[in-house]
Amino acid sequence: MSRNRSQGPSLFGNPILHPLNVILIINSLVFFLQYFANQQLIYRFGLTPDFVLSGAIWQVFTYGFLHAVEALPLHLLFNMYAMYMLGNNLIPIIGKTKFTILYFLSQIGAGIFVVLSAYLNIMLGGQVPVLESMASQTIGASGAVFGLLALFGLFYPNAEILLFIIPVKAKNAVWVSIAIGYLISQFGNGSISNTCHLGGALTALLLVKLFPKHFLPSTVPYLPGLEWEAPRQNEPSPNAKAKQAPVEDLFLDQKKINESVLKQIESKRDRASVINYLQPLQVENANICPPSTYNTEDPICLRCEWLPNCALRRAKE
């Protein structure tokens, strides 16, 4: 079979217009524009609570595209690397549209949280160190990134994430990171907006709470050593002991379905028959992996409900 050459340009294994690449490109372009704007972009579009309450409400959104340009672009690199890595794990679960919604609502929610924190500080006399000030200036995509991190912690609670070279369980990563951030702020570095990080995480968790059917799937792609238990419609009483199913059982039905599909493909005599068989099995809006990752012997592929989509793409090559 010949390789399909009509897929267009890609970046990091994803199409150029993939949400991860669009977010990355926009943030990078704005970063380079900042070099020529002489702080004007930060002044007009960075988040300053006093300006927001005076009418510049767009700042609760636009601040997330700006990053510090002093010295090396570490601020931008850290945020975009985290966004890309977390996104690669979340998009196969919730899809590109919901990922984009979650990302930008977390960004906006974090911005609103900063403004509310500053307003509360004024109401309390303006001297509460853990709250923002009305004149504080917040920039960066970390509010949105912390929303992604909170959701990743729900899906893969036992995954280990390195925070400042310290291995932390994903379910605790948000809170440990914020605690470390507050600690650093108290001992000399006040440039970290912990309020923004907290606001992004809480926004994502609130979205999951309000719309569980949209953001909590029945299963997630298998990662070795990690466990996921789908939410139950009828929760048992608090005193009842929950029986935890083995990880393998969560995907056993899908594995059997996929194995049956593969046997049917092998029995077909020509490519046209394979395509006709797979066409009705396609999952709409499936976010399938890059072609090179498709492997019918891979345990992850065998447990994926989008295997027929990948198989059809392979048959058409």
C-alpha angles and dihedrals in degrees: 000000000000122000116257106246097182097080093099130221120330139193124209089350095307130097115266091249093050109125092245092055094042091054091045094049095046093050091046094049092049089049091057091045089056090066090064098037097069094221092311093116091051092046093051102032106023116098114265111164093211091055093046092053088048092057108281092116092153088075092077085070108027096054089074092069096054127084138179111274098192115122113328119008091247094137092057094040095051094048096045093045091052091045092052097045094046092042093054088059098040102044095063087056105042102016132240097283096052091042090055092047092049093047097051096038088052088051092051093042091052090051093050089048090055091051092048090048092053092047091050089050090056091049089053094049101275096266103099105120097203092055128077124256124232090246097047115121120217126191135162142070095261093105089061091041091055088054088056091046092053091052092046088053089056094050099040106021094164097050114116119234124187112234112182087339089306115122110230131177111253091237089061099035097096095050096042091049092050091047091051089047093054089047092052091047091055092054104053112297109091095164095095114095100213089169089060091050091049092047093052093050094046091048092055092047090049091053090052090049094049097040107028094154090059101043104028112068124197090241138009129209110281119256116185114258095010128109133210126183116195117233113260123230093218110039116207121239116281091250095053117100111238116226109223116215120221114259092244093059092058090067102028096102093049091047091055091049092051093047089053090050091051092050090052090051091052091052094056117101101212142017094256090059091050091051093048090050095048098043097080091046095061119125112223119238091007114169097216123188125256113286094251093063095058109113122158090205094052110107090219093054091047090056097046120104089211095063092109089057092054091044091053091050090051091049091053095051 
